[in-house]
Short mmCIF file of C-alpha atoms in Angstrom, two decimals:
data_model
loop_
_atom_site.label_atom_id
_atom_site.label_comp_id
_atom_site.label_asym_id
_atom_site.label_seq_id
_atom_site.Cartn_x
_atom_site.Cartn_y
_atom_site.Cartn_z
CA MET A 1 -30.54 20.12 29.23
CA THR A 2 -31.44 18.89 25.20
CA GLN A 3 -31.00 15.27 24.11
CA ALA A 4 -27.97 14.52 21.98
CA HIS A 5 -28.53 13.20 18.74
CA VAL A 6 -25.01 12.13 17.85
CA THR A 7 -22.00 11.87 20.32
CA LEU A 8 -18.74 11.08 18.76
CA ASP A 9 -16.00 9.68 21.54
CA ASP A 10 -12.75 9.43 20.50
CA VAL A 11 -13.68 9.01 16.92
CA SER A 12 -10.55 8.16 14.69
CA TYR A 13 -10.09 7.18 11.70
CA HIS A 14 -7.02 5.97 8.32
CA TYR A 15 -7.17 5.21 4.96
CA GLY A 16 -3.58 2.97 5.04
CA HIS A 17 -1.29 5.45 6.27
CA HIS A 18 -2.72 7.99 6.60
CA LYS A 19 -4.67 9.33 9.05
CA ALA A 20 -6.79 11.25 8.41
CA LEU A 21 -9.32 11.67 12.14
CA GLN A 22 -7.80 11.44 15.52
CA ASP A 23 -9.34 10.64 18.31
CA VAL A 24 -11.93 13.47 17.36
CA SER A 25 -15.33 14.18 20.39
CA GLY A 26 -18.26 16.29 20.10
CA VAL A 27 -21.87 16.39 20.81
CA PHE A 28 -24.58 16.90 18.41
CA PRO A 29 -27.50 18.11 20.14
CA ALA A 30 -31.05 17.86 19.00
CA GLY A 31 -31.82 20.99 16.68
CA SER A 32 -28.95 21.64 16.60
CA LEU A 33 -26.81 23.39 13.17
CA THR A 34 -23.45 23.12 12.78
CA ALA A 35 -21.16 23.46 10.39
CA VAL A 36 -18.26 21.49 10.40
CA ALA A 37 -14.91 23.70 8.75
CA GLY A 38 -11.74 23.05 7.75
CA PRO A 39 -9.23 23.03 5.72
CA ASN A 40 -8.32 20.58 2.47
CA GLY A 41 -7.49 17.29 3.66
CA ALA A 42 -9.00 17.66 7.06
CA GLY A 43 -11.40 15.03 7.14
CA LYS A 44 -14.61 16.90 7.13
CA SER A 45 -16.45 13.95 4.46
CA THR A 46 -15.02 10.86 6.63
CA LEU A 47 -16.43 12.39 9.69
CA LEU A 48 -19.78 12.55 8.37
CA LYS A 49 -19.82 10.04 5.88
CA ILE A 50 -19.33 7.59 9.55
CA ILE A 51 -21.85 9.28 11.20
CA ALA A 52 -24.39 8.57 8.76
CA GLY A 53 -23.20 4.78 9.24
CA VAL A 54 -21.49 4.43 6.00
CA MET A 55 -18.27 3.61 7.47
CA LYS A 56 -16.66 3.11 10.39
CA PRO A 57 -14.82 3.80 12.61
CA LYS A 58 -11.31 2.66 13.12
CA LYS A 59 -11.25 3.31 16.89
CA GLY A 60 -13.82 4.97 18.86
CA ARG A 61 -17.35 5.26 18.79
CA VAL A 62 -20.62 6.87 17.33
CA ILE A 63 -24.13 6.89 18.81
CA VAL A 64 -26.48 8.38 16.92
CA ALA A 65 -29.85 8.56 18.86
CA PRO A 66 -31.55 5.28 18.54
CA ALA A 67 -34.89 6.60 16.99
CA LEU A 68 -32.76 8.25 14.20
CA LYS A 69 -32.23 4.79 12.74
CA GLY A 70 -33.55 5.53 9.20
CA LYS A 71 -34.81 9.12 9.84
CA ILE A 72 -30.65 10.28 8.79
CA GLY A 73 -30.63 12.35 5.05
CA TYR A 74 -27.15 12.47 4.04
CA LEU A 75 -26.10 14.40 1.09
CA PRO A 76 -23.20 13.29 -0.35
CA GLN A 77 -20.27 14.87 -2.26
CA ALA A 78 -22.14 16.30 -5.73
CA SER A 79 -18.69 14.68 -7.51
CA ALA A 80 -19.93 10.87 -5.64
CA ILE A 81 -22.81 11.13 -7.58
CA GLU A 82 -23.51 9.30 -10.41
CA ARG A 83 -24.94 12.32 -12.69
CA ASP A 84 -25.93 10.71 -16.18
CA TYR A 85 -28.62 7.83 -14.30
CA PRO A 86 -31.23 7.12 -16.63
CA LEU A 87 -33.50 8.76 -14.43
CA ASN A 88 -35.71 11.83 -14.79
CA VAL A 89 -36.20 14.25 -12.48
CA ARG A 90 -39.22 13.56 -10.67
CA ASP A 91 -37.73 9.52 -9.93
CA ALA A 92 -35.38 10.91 -8.95
CA VAL A 93 -36.89 12.83 -6.16
CA SER A 94 -39.06 10.32 -5.85
CA THR A 95 -36.15 8.39 -4.53
CA GLY A 96 -36.68 9.70 -1.21
CA LEU A 97 -40.11 7.75 -0.66
CA TRP A 98 -38.21 4.61 -0.72
CA PRO A 99 -37.67 3.91 2.70
CA ASP A 100 -41.37 4.97 3.19
CA ALA A 101 -43.41 3.05 0.11
CA GLY A 102 -41.25 0.13 0.00
CA SER A 103 -39.78 -1.98 -2.41
CA LEU A 104 -43.25 -2.44 -4.72
CA PRO A 105 -45.63 0.17 -4.24
CA SER A 106 -47.07 2.62 -6.42
CA PHE A 107 -46.29 6.19 -5.42
CA GLN A 108 -47.65 7.70 -8.82
CA GLU A 109 -50.59 9.31 -7.01
CA GLY A 110 -52.27 9.89 -3.57
CA PRO A 111 -50.43 11.25 -0.58
CA LEU A 112 -46.48 10.06 -1.64
CA LYS A 113 -47.10 11.59 -5.03
CA ALA A 114 -48.61 14.97 -3.21
CA ARG A 115 -45.35 14.65 -1.16
CA VAL A 116 -43.13 14.56 -3.82
CA ASP A 117 -45.37 17.36 -6.15
CA LYS A 118 -44.56 19.51 -2.76
CA ALA A 119 -40.53 18.99 -2.73
CA LEU A 120 -40.42 19.73 -6.56
CA ALA A 121 -42.23 22.80 -5.91
CA ASP A 122 -40.27 23.46 -2.98
CA VAL A 123 -37.28 23.96 -4.73
CA GLY A 124 -38.34 25.44 -7.72
CA LEU A 125 -37.76 22.50 -9.70
CA GLN A 126 -40.91 21.29 -10.64
CA ASP A 127 -41.20 22.05 -14.76
CA PHE A 128 -37.92 20.08 -14.74
CA ALA A 129 -40.13 16.64 -13.48
CA ALA A 130 -40.15 15.30 -16.24
CA ARG A 131 -36.13 15.93 -17.56
CA GLN A 132 -33.15 13.94 -17.49
CA MET A 133 -31.51 14.34 -14.90
CA GLY A 134 -28.06 14.34 -16.86
CA GLU A 135 -29.67 17.73 -18.75
CA LEU A 136 -29.34 19.62 -14.82
CA SER A 137 -27.38 22.27 -14.39
CA GLY A 138 -24.85 21.37 -11.03
CA GLY A 139 -26.96 23.94 -9.36
CA GLN A 140 -30.03 22.20 -10.62
CA PHE A 141 -29.01 18.89 -9.86
CA GLN A 142 -27.45 20.41 -6.20
CA ARG A 143 -31.63 21.58 -5.97
CA LEU A 144 -32.38 17.71 -6.85
CA LEU A 145 -31.16 16.52 -4.04
CA PHE A 146 -32.20 18.49 -1.91
CA ALA A 147 -35.65 17.51 -3.12
CA ARG A 148 -35.24 13.94 -2.45
CA LEU A 149 -34.42 15.09 1.09
CA ILE A 150 -37.87 16.86 1.60
CA VAL A 151 -39.11 13.79 0.52
CA GLN A 152 -37.36 11.93 2.71
CA ASP A 153 -38.22 14.11 6.15
CA PRO A 154 -35.44 12.69 8.03
CA GLN A 155 -34.41 14.11 11.20
CA LEU A 156 -31.25 14.23 11.17
CA ILE A 157 -29.23 16.26 7.73
CA LEU A 158 -25.64 15.41 7.59
CA LEU A 159 -24.87 17.84 3.58
CA ASP A 160 -20.98 17.54 2.73
CA GLU A 161 -20.29 21.05 1.01
CA PRO A 162 -23.66 21.48 -0.42
CA PHE A 163 -22.87 24.61 -1.79
CA ALA A 164 -19.65 23.29 -3.76
CA ALA A 165 -19.53 24.53 -7.37
CA ILE A 166 -22.66 26.73 -7.60
CA ASP A 167 -23.54 30.46 -7.58
CA ALA A 168 -25.30 32.77 -4.92
CA GLN A 169 -28.61 32.60 -7.26
CA THR A 170 -29.26 29.25 -6.25
CA ILE A 171 -27.18 29.42 -3.04
CA ALA A 172 -29.41 31.73 -1.14
CA PRO A 173 -33.04 29.81 -1.54
CA LEU A 174 -30.99 26.23 -0.47
CA ILE A 175 -29.58 28.49 2.29
CA GLN A 176 -33.61 29.26 2.92
CA GLN A 177 -34.02 25.24 3.18
CA ILE A 178 -31.44 24.93 5.24
CA MET A 179 -33.08 27.05 8.13
CA VAL A 180 -36.82 26.39 7.23
CA TRP A 181 -35.77 22.31 8.46
CA HIS A 182 -33.59 23.84 10.91
CA ALA A 183 -36.84 25.83 12.74
CA GLN A 184 -38.60 22.41 11.86
CA GLY A 185 -36.05 20.94 14.55
CA ARG A 186 -34.33 18.90 12.81
CA THR A 187 -30.87 17.73 13.26
CA ILE A 188 -27.55 19.35 10.69
CA ILE A 189 -24.42 19.23 10.05
CA CYS A 190 -22.61 20.80 7.54
CA VAL A 191 -19.15 20.51 5.69
CA LEU A 192 -18.60 24.37 4.66
CA HIS A 193 -15.73 26.27 3.20
CA ASP A 194 -17.55 29.44 3.58
CA LEU A 195 -16.59 31.41 6.71
CA LEU A 196 -18.99 34.54 5.71
CA LEU A 197 -21.94 31.68 5.05
CA ILE A 198 -20.93 29.89 8.65
CA ARG A 199 -20.79 33.32 10.41
CA LYS A 200 -24.17 34.16 8.91
CA TYR A 201 -26.37 31.14 9.82
CA PHE A 202 -24.50 28.56 11.95
CA PRO A 203 -25.50 28.74 15.29
CA GLU A 204 -22.74 26.27 16.12
CA SER A 205 -19.33 25.38 14.83
CA PHE A 206 -17.43 22.42 14.56
CA LEU A 207 -13.54 23.03 13.53
CA LEU A 208 -11.85 19.84 11.96
CA ALA A 209 -7.85 19.53 11.06
CA GLY A 210 -7.61 15.24 11.62
CA LYS A 211 -8.27 16.60 15.66
CA CYS A 212 -11.38 18.41 16.45
CA MET A 213 -9.92 22.29 16.90
CA GLY A 214 -12.49 23.84 18.59
CA ARG A 215 -16.27 23.36 18.84
CA GLY A 216 -19.04 25.63 20.37
CA HIS A 217 -20.65 29.00 19.82
CA THR A 218 -19.48 29.73 16.30
CA HIS A 219 -19.38 33.77 16.83
CA ALA A 220 -17.15 33.16 20.57
CA LEU A 221 -15.98 30.10 18.52
CA PHE A 222 -14.49 32.79 16.17
CA ASP A 223 -13.48 35.25 18.00
CA GLN A 224 -11.22 33.02 20.47
CA LYS A 225 -9.61 31.74 17.94
CA LEU A 226 -8.90 34.75 16.15
CA LEU A 227 -10.83 33.58 13.04
CA SER A 228 -11.89 35.75 10.49
CA PHE A 229 -13.50 35.21 6.73
CA ASP A 230 -10.30 36.27 5.26
CA LEU A 231 -8.36 34.66 7.76
CA ASP A 232 -6.49 31.61 5.60
CA MET A 233 -8.57 28.24 7.01
CA ALA A 234 -4.59 27.00 6.66
CA GLU A 235 -4.12 28.34 10.47
CA LEU A 236 -6.41 25.77 11.88
CA VAL A 237 -4.09 23.60 10.26
CA ALA A 238 -1.47 21.95 13.49
CA PRO A 239 1.85 21.76 12.59
CA GLU A 240 2.30 18.46 12.75
CA LYS A 241 -0.80 17.48 10.26
CA LYS A 242 0.77 21.29 8.02
CA GLU A 243 3.78 18.91 5.81
CA ASP A 244 1.04 16.53 5.06
CA LEU A 245 -1.32 18.86 3.10
CA GLY A 246 1.35 20.10 1.03
CA GLY A 247 2.31 17.69 -0.09
CA ASN A 248 -1.50 16.63 -1.35
CA ALA A 249 -2.01 20.12 -2.57
CA MET B 1 -30.42 -22.10 -51.02
CA THR B 2 -34.42 -19.51 -50.89
CA LEU B 3 -33.92 -17.29 -47.76
CA THR B 4 -35.59 -19.63 -46.05
CA ASP B 5 -33.33 -22.83 -46.40
CA PHE B 6 -30.79 -19.46 -45.19
CA LEU B 7 -32.81 -18.16 -41.62
CA ILE B 8 -35.26 -20.81 -41.10
CA SER B 9 -35.11 -24.35 -41.34
CA PRO B 10 -32.30 -25.06 -39.37
CA PHE B 11 -34.27 -24.37 -36.41
CA THR B 12 -36.67 -26.58 -38.06
CA ASP B 13 -35.06 -29.05 -39.29
CA TYR B 14 -32.90 -30.36 -36.47
CA ALA B 15 -33.89 -30.32 -33.03
CA PHE B 16 -30.76 -29.75 -31.39
CA MET B 17 -31.14 -26.01 -33.55
CA LYS B 18 -34.13 -25.77 -31.39
CA ARG B 19 -33.87 -26.40 -28.30
CA ALA B 20 -30.78 -23.92 -29.26
CA LEU B 21 -32.91 -21.23 -29.93
CA VAL B 22 -34.66 -21.59 -26.53
CA ALA B 23 -31.80 -21.09 -24.48
CA ALA B 24 -30.20 -18.37 -26.29
CA LEU B 25 -33.08 -16.24 -26.13
CA ALA B 26 -34.10 -16.65 -22.77
CA LEU B 27 -30.41 -16.16 -21.68
CA ALA B 28 -30.77 -12.89 -23.76
CA ILE B 29 -34.01 -11.89 -21.52
CA SER B 30 -32.96 -12.65 -18.56
CA GLY B 31 -29.64 -11.28 -19.44
CA ALA B 32 -30.00 -8.14 -20.82
CA PRO B 33 -31.57 -6.37 -17.24
CA LEU B 34 -28.70 -7.81 -14.71
CA GLY B 35 -26.41 -6.39 -18.54
CA VAL B 36 -28.31 -2.83 -18.20
CA LEU B 37 -27.76 -2.34 -14.03
CA MET B 38 -24.30 -4.15 -14.59
CA MET B 39 -23.76 -1.07 -16.55
CA LEU B 40 -24.93 1.67 -15.43
CA ARG B 41 -23.37 0.05 -11.54
CA ARG B 42 -19.94 -0.10 -13.78
CA MET B 43 -19.44 -3.57 -12.79
CA THR B 44 -19.16 -4.91 -16.33
CA LEU B 45 -15.49 -5.91 -16.12
CA VAL B 46 -16.20 -7.67 -12.49
CA GLY B 47 -18.87 -9.73 -14.05
CA ASP B 48 -16.20 -10.29 -17.20
CA ALA B 49 -13.71 -11.87 -14.25
CA LEU B 50 -16.44 -13.60 -12.91
CA SER B 51 -17.54 -14.93 -16.14
CA HIS B 52 -14.12 -16.28 -15.98
CA ALA B 53 -13.57 -17.76 -12.34
CA ILE B 54 -15.94 -20.13 -12.93
CA LEU B 55 -14.00 -21.87 -14.90
CA PRO B 56 -12.07 -23.72 -12.67
CA GLY B 57 -14.99 -25.10 -10.59
CA ILE B 58 -16.20 -26.67 -14.11
CA ALA B 59 -12.25 -27.89 -14.75
CA VAL B 60 -12.90 -29.77 -11.87
CA ALA B 61 -16.56 -31.56 -11.70
CA PHE B 62 -15.21 -32.61 -15.45
CA PHE B 63 -12.14 -33.89 -13.71
CA VAL B 64 -14.55 -35.67 -10.81
CA ALA B 65 -18.17 -36.33 -12.56
CA GLY B 66 -16.81 -36.01 -16.77
CA LEU B 67 -19.53 -33.63 -18.44
CA SER B 68 -22.70 -34.10 -16.17
CA LEU B 69 -24.67 -30.83 -16.19
CA TRP B 70 -25.64 -30.33 -12.13
CA ALA B 71 -21.56 -31.20 -11.45
CA MET B 72 -20.54 -28.43 -13.37
CA THR B 73 -23.32 -26.54 -11.91
CA LEU B 74 -22.07 -26.66 -9.11
CA GLY B 75 -18.39 -26.36 -9.34
CA GLY B 76 -18.71 -23.14 -11.51
CA VAL B 77 -21.13 -21.87 -8.43
CA THR B 78 -18.24 -22.85 -5.63
CA ALA B 79 -15.40 -21.68 -7.50
CA ALA B 80 -17.22 -18.36 -8.42
CA LEU B 81 -18.24 -18.02 -4.79
CA ILE B 82 -14.19 -18.60 -3.97
CA VAL B 83 -13.09 -16.17 -6.29
CA ALA B 84 -15.36 -12.98 -4.99
CA GLY B 85 -14.16 -13.81 -1.47
CA LEU B 86 -10.66 -14.25 -2.43
CA ALA B 87 -11.34 -10.56 -4.40
CA ALA B 88 -13.34 -8.73 -1.19
CA LEU B 89 -10.18 -10.44 1.58
CA LEU B 90 -7.47 -9.42 -0.31
CA THR B 91 -8.57 -6.15 -1.11
CA ARG B 92 -9.76 -5.85 1.90
CA LEU B 93 -6.03 -7.27 4.03
CA THR B 94 -3.82 -5.27 1.21
CA ASP B 95 -3.60 -2.10 -0.51
CA MET B 96 -4.56 -3.48 -3.83
CA LYS B 97 -7.81 -2.14 -5.60
CA GLU B 98 -10.25 -4.56 -6.34
CA ASP B 99 -10.37 -4.52 -10.00
CA ALA B 100 -6.65 -5.18 -9.71
CA ALA B 101 -7.39 -7.85 -7.46
CA PHE B 102 -9.95 -9.24 -9.85
CA ALA B 103 -7.62 -9.35 -12.76
CA LEU B 104 -4.84 -11.30 -10.39
CA LEU B 105 -8.13 -13.93 -9.91
CA TYR B 106 -9.51 -13.91 -13.27
CA LEU B 107 -6.43 -14.45 -14.85
CA LEU B 108 -4.91 -17.00 -12.92
CA SER B 109 -8.55 -19.03 -12.23
CA LEU B 110 -8.45 -18.82 -16.60
CA ALA B 111 -5.33 -20.50 -16.70
CA VAL B 112 -5.78 -22.99 -13.96
CA GLY B 113 -8.57 -24.16 -15.45
CA VAL B 114 -7.60 -25.19 -18.90
CA ALA B 115 -4.33 -26.52 -17.10
CA LEU B 116 -6.95 -28.82 -15.76
CA ILE B 117 -9.30 -29.47 -18.73
CA SER B 118 -5.92 -30.23 -20.93
CA PHE B 119 -4.42 -32.81 -17.78
CA LYS B 120 -7.94 -35.56 -18.64
CA GLY B 121 -9.84 -33.68 -21.81
CA SER B 122 -8.97 -33.05 -25.70
CA SER B 123 -8.84 -30.31 -27.53
CA ALA B 124 -12.66 -30.34 -28.72
CA HIS B 125 -13.39 -29.97 -24.80
CA LEU B 126 -11.63 -27.37 -23.69
CA MET B 127 -13.11 -25.64 -26.64
CA HIS B 128 -16.40 -26.56 -25.26
CA VAL B 129 -16.32 -24.48 -22.08
CA LEU B 130 -14.60 -21.79 -23.79
CA PHE B 131 -16.56 -20.89 -26.58
CA GLY B 132 -19.65 -22.71 -26.01
CA ASN B 133 -21.43 -26.20 -27.90
CA ILE B 134 -24.88 -25.86 -28.95
CA LEU B 135 -25.07 -29.41 -29.57
CA ALA B 136 -24.30 -29.78 -25.33
CA ILE B 137 -27.70 -27.91 -25.00
CA ASP B 138 -30.35 -31.25 -24.17
CA GLN B 139 -33.59 -31.59 -22.36
CA GLU B 140 -31.40 -31.11 -19.11
CA THR B 141 -29.55 -27.85 -19.97
CA LEU B 142 -32.97 -26.80 -21.47
CA THR B 143 -34.37 -26.94 -17.34
CA LEU B 144 -31.53 -25.51 -16.05
CA VAL B 145 -31.56 -22.00 -17.96
CA ALA B 146 -35.33 -21.44 -17.94
CA SER B 147 -35.87 -22.37 -14.39
CA VAL B 148 -32.55 -19.05 -14.45
CA CYS B 149 -34.01 -17.05 -16.68
CA CYS B 150 -37.77 -17.26 -14.74
CA LEU B 151 -36.02 -16.97 -11.13
CA SER B 152 -33.82 -14.04 -12.49
CA LEU B 153 -36.91 -12.39 -14.01
CA PHE B 154 -38.83 -12.58 -10.89
CA THR B 155 -35.97 -11.58 -8.34
CA ILE B 156 -34.84 -8.22 -10.31
CA ALA B 157 -39.04 -7.13 -10.60
CA VAL B 158 -39.45 -8.34 -6.69
CA LEU B 159 -35.85 -6.27 -6.12
CA TYR B 160 -36.02 -3.62 -8.98
CA ARG B 161 -36.43 -0.82 -6.81
CA ARG B 162 -33.50 -1.48 -5.24
CA PHE B 163 -31.45 -2.55 -7.71
CA VAL B 164 -31.80 1.10 -9.30
CA ILE B 165 -31.59 3.52 -6.07
CA ASP B 166 -28.39 1.41 -5.40
CA GLY B 167 -26.95 1.94 -7.94
CA PHE B 168 -27.90 5.94 -8.47
CA ASP B 169 -26.60 6.39 -4.99
CA GLY B 170 -25.69 3.45 -2.72
CA ALA B 171 -25.29 5.89 0.73
CA PHE B 172 -28.21 7.26 0.24
CA MET B 173 -29.94 3.81 0.52
CA ARG B 174 -28.43 1.94 3.02
CA THR B 175 -29.06 5.69 5.42
CA ALA B 176 -32.38 6.34 4.57
CA GLY B 177 -33.93 2.56 4.78
CA ALA B 178 -32.04 1.41 7.71
CA GLN B 179 -35.12 0.54 8.99
CA ARG B 180 -35.98 -1.66 6.29
CA ARG B 181 -34.85 -5.54 6.03
CA GLY B 182 -31.99 -6.21 3.63
CA VAL B 183 -30.56 -2.97 2.64
CA GLY B 184 -27.44 -3.87 3.40
CA LEU B 185 -28.10 -7.35 1.09
CA MET B 186 -27.99 -5.52 -2.03
CA SER B 187 -24.72 -5.94 -3.60
CA LEU B 188 -25.14 -9.58 -2.42
CA ALA B 189 -28.10 -10.25 -4.84
CA PHE B 190 -27.31 -8.47 -7.21
CA PHE B 191 -24.37 -10.83 -7.21
CA ALA B 192 -25.86 -13.74 -6.94
CA LEU B 193 -28.12 -13.16 -9.94
CA LEU B 194 -25.18 -12.40 -11.94
CA MET B 195 -23.49 -16.21 -11.36
CA ILE B 196 -26.51 -17.64 -11.53
CA ASN B 197 -26.59 -16.17 -15.20
CA LEU B 198 -23.11 -17.45 -15.99
CA VAL B 199 -23.44 -20.98 -15.11
CA ALA B 200 -26.80 -21.16 -17.02
CA SER B 201 -25.04 -19.64 -19.98
CA PHE B 202 -21.28 -21.55 -19.82
CA GLN B 203 -23.07 -24.45 -22.48
CA ALA B 204 -24.52 -22.20 -24.94
CA MET B 205 -22.25 -19.24 -24.58
CA GLY B 206 -18.39 -20.90 -23.10
CA THR B 207 -16.93 -19.31 -20.05
CA LEU B 208 -15.51 -16.52 -22.22
CA MET B 209 -18.47 -15.56 -23.72
CA ALA B 210 -20.56 -16.07 -21.27
CA LEU B 211 -21.05 -12.28 -20.55
CA GLY B 212 -21.69 -11.03 -24.37
CA LEU B 213 -25.87 -11.55 -24.34
CA MET B 214 -25.69 -9.61 -20.60
CA VAL B 215 -23.64 -6.69 -21.57
CA LEU B 216 -23.44 -6.26 -25.61
CA PRO B 217 -27.17 -5.58 -25.63
CA ALA B 218 -27.09 -3.45 -23.06
CA LEU B 219 -24.48 -1.12 -24.47
CA ALA B 220 -26.45 -0.83 -27.52
CA ALA B 221 -29.43 0.03 -25.65
CA ARG B 222 -27.96 2.47 -23.93
CA PHE B 223 -27.63 4.51 -27.28
CA TRP B 224 -30.95 4.31 -28.58
CA ALA B 225 -33.34 5.20 -25.29
CA LYS B 226 -32.70 7.73 -21.94
CA THR B 227 -35.08 5.82 -19.66
CA MET B 228 -34.63 2.35 -17.72
CA ASP B 229 -38.02 1.80 -19.66
CA GLY B 230 -36.69 2.30 -23.20
CA MET B 231 -33.39 1.08 -22.44
CA LEU B 232 -34.58 -2.16 -20.75
CA PRO B 233 -37.22 -3.87 -23.21
CA PHE B 234 -33.51 -2.41 -26.29
CA ALA B 235 -31.92 -4.34 -24.15
CA MET B 236 -33.61 -7.41 -24.25
CA GLY B 237 -34.77 -7.04 -28.07
CA LEU B 238 -31.54 -6.58 -28.84
CA GLY B 239 -30.28 -9.30 -27.31
CA ALA B 240 -32.64 -11.93 -28.97
CA LEU B 241 -31.39 -10.42 -32.41
CA ALA B 242 -28.21 -11.33 -31.40
CA ALA B 243 -28.95 -14.69 -30.35
CA TYR B 244 -31.07 -15.39 -32.76
CA ALA B 245 -28.77 -14.33 -35.53
CA GLY B 246 -25.72 -15.54 -34.48
CA LEU B 247 -26.82 -18.81 -33.68
CA VAL B 248 -27.44 -18.43 -37.73
CA LEU B 249 -23.98 -17.19 -38.36
CA SER B 250 -22.88 -20.50 -36.89
CA TYR B 251 -25.01 -23.05 -38.23
CA HIS B 252 -24.05 -22.36 -41.82
CA THR B 253 -20.23 -21.36 -40.60
CA ALA B 254 -17.70 -23.02 -38.20
CA ILE B 255 -18.20 -20.48 -35.16
CA PRO B 256 -18.69 -22.17 -31.74
CA SER B 257 -22.08 -20.35 -30.63
CA GLY B 258 -20.89 -18.25 -28.00
CA PRO B 259 -18.50 -16.02 -30.47
CA ALA B 260 -20.93 -16.02 -33.15
CA ILE B 261 -23.48 -15.01 -30.83
CA VAL B 262 -20.81 -12.01 -29.50
CA LEU B 263 -19.65 -11.51 -32.27
CA VAL B 264 -23.43 -10.64 -34.05
CA ALA B 265 -24.23 -8.04 -30.50
CA GLY B 266 -20.94 -7.24 -31.03
CA ALA B 267 -21.68 -5.89 -34.16
CA ILE B 268 -25.43 -4.19 -32.82
CA THR B 269 -23.71 -2.34 -30.78
CA VAL B 270 -20.94 -0.49 -33.13
CA PHE B 271 -23.66 0.24 -35.38
CA SER B 272 -25.23 1.90 -32.39
CA ALA B 273 -22.46 3.52 -31.33
CA MET B 274 -22.37 5.31 -34.60
CA ILE B 275 -25.36 5.54 -35.26
CA GLY B 276 -27.74 5.78 -32.47
CA ARG B 277 -29.80 8.21 -31.04
CA PHE B 278 -28.01 8.82 -27.77
CA GLY B 279 -24.74 9.93 -27.28
CA SER B 280 -23.68 7.61 -30.79
CA VAL B 281 -21.03 9.06 -33.00
CA MET B 282 -23.81 11.06 -35.28
CA ALA B 283 -25.96 11.92 -32.24
CA CYS B 284 -22.78 13.82 -30.72
CA ALA B 285 -21.93 15.38 -34.30
CA GLY B 286 -25.13 16.84 -34.51
CA GLN B 287 -24.78 18.12 -31.50
CA ARG B 288 -21.77 19.85 -32.78
CA ASN B 289 -23.04 21.66 -36.11
#
């Protein structure tokens, strides 16, 4: 039995009267690679924020293994980050060093600088190091955020729709990076829309529609739920939730 | 009248102008980096609300102790703390958004402050508190301003990396740095710096204009520099220029010092928005051609 890195225990969350999550439970073992899938408004981002510790659940508990304190890498949706911030690419990637470097010591040379150089090369941004962040394309910006995660070196990686609105060419190397992290034994939880990618790369799935609609091995789960990638994700929505979502759309 | 008479003599002839210049320059230098960080955190309006919120505290102090600097400072800090606390409470207990809560509290505290001062003082007192009065800058005030300037520059230097990362991606800051001390306190530290700078500003700038020397130079600097390294010195320089030119304007006209400095800073900002190197009207037009 592998050790649990994240345990959800009847987690609930609501925004005002809108119930985002209801009694969600589940276990994410150390080293697991899990896709969190579900329709819009299913509470996927909320769940990730709660696991990251950015938000506290209104009910229930999230237990993150104590060894992971400060070892959580959280990548918010790209739209949640200020793209126009006056940092260049190297500085933005270097912010991943912060937990190790602290507030004052320099990271302009030595092993810390080497970590940044390597991460920039890993995502193919080495020629963009001096560019201002605001000048990057959407795909390049996503690569920058992946480079920051590489620098940060976290054991639990939480990705919120990392491939939203970027082209297939950029997706491939980022998927490769996720596979590298998986091979290194890190725990990865990734919110994702693309069922094709989920079936191909993610061994575990967590289906969410306000409540947990199913979890386990991706293939078994999808066959059992009679889901294929051409089936509308809305099928996951519990009947009583459908009306709410219709209102939002 | 020669140019020297116009530009330099006011400061060589009168000790109160000398003190006002030193205070305004110190405020410009300590306020500029705060303004840049505030702009990047999109907090300029919250800061504005906070600057008005100190008024009732100053009024109560004036009520109790007259024009005593230390009583007014204490009152201002207390009022700002109460308003920030109430805003947090309102957003937590009701559906009200943070900016709406601040708008409510700032209008209310402004009204309470003006009412209190009108009750006891003259309209000259009211003008003084709202728009600043360079005659009020005595040795004691100068000591307060200089101390606040040193303290906030030192704090920003030590916490600079944290402030920048927190503004860029606060969620990352808290998750990645969970094992580091004081990670959750960055907003609080920033708020405290803002507050002491506002309170130090009010004698020279007035509570209505206190934010002027922080935010306007920062906004102008954004049109001249794309990096933090460029923006900070630009903001300090433009702020110092506005402080000096504003005092000259105030000396030769009847305009109170706060609005005079803000007029100059505002003119610099509008000018920068027209012809600045980055993102100005001219720069954007140049890109389209």
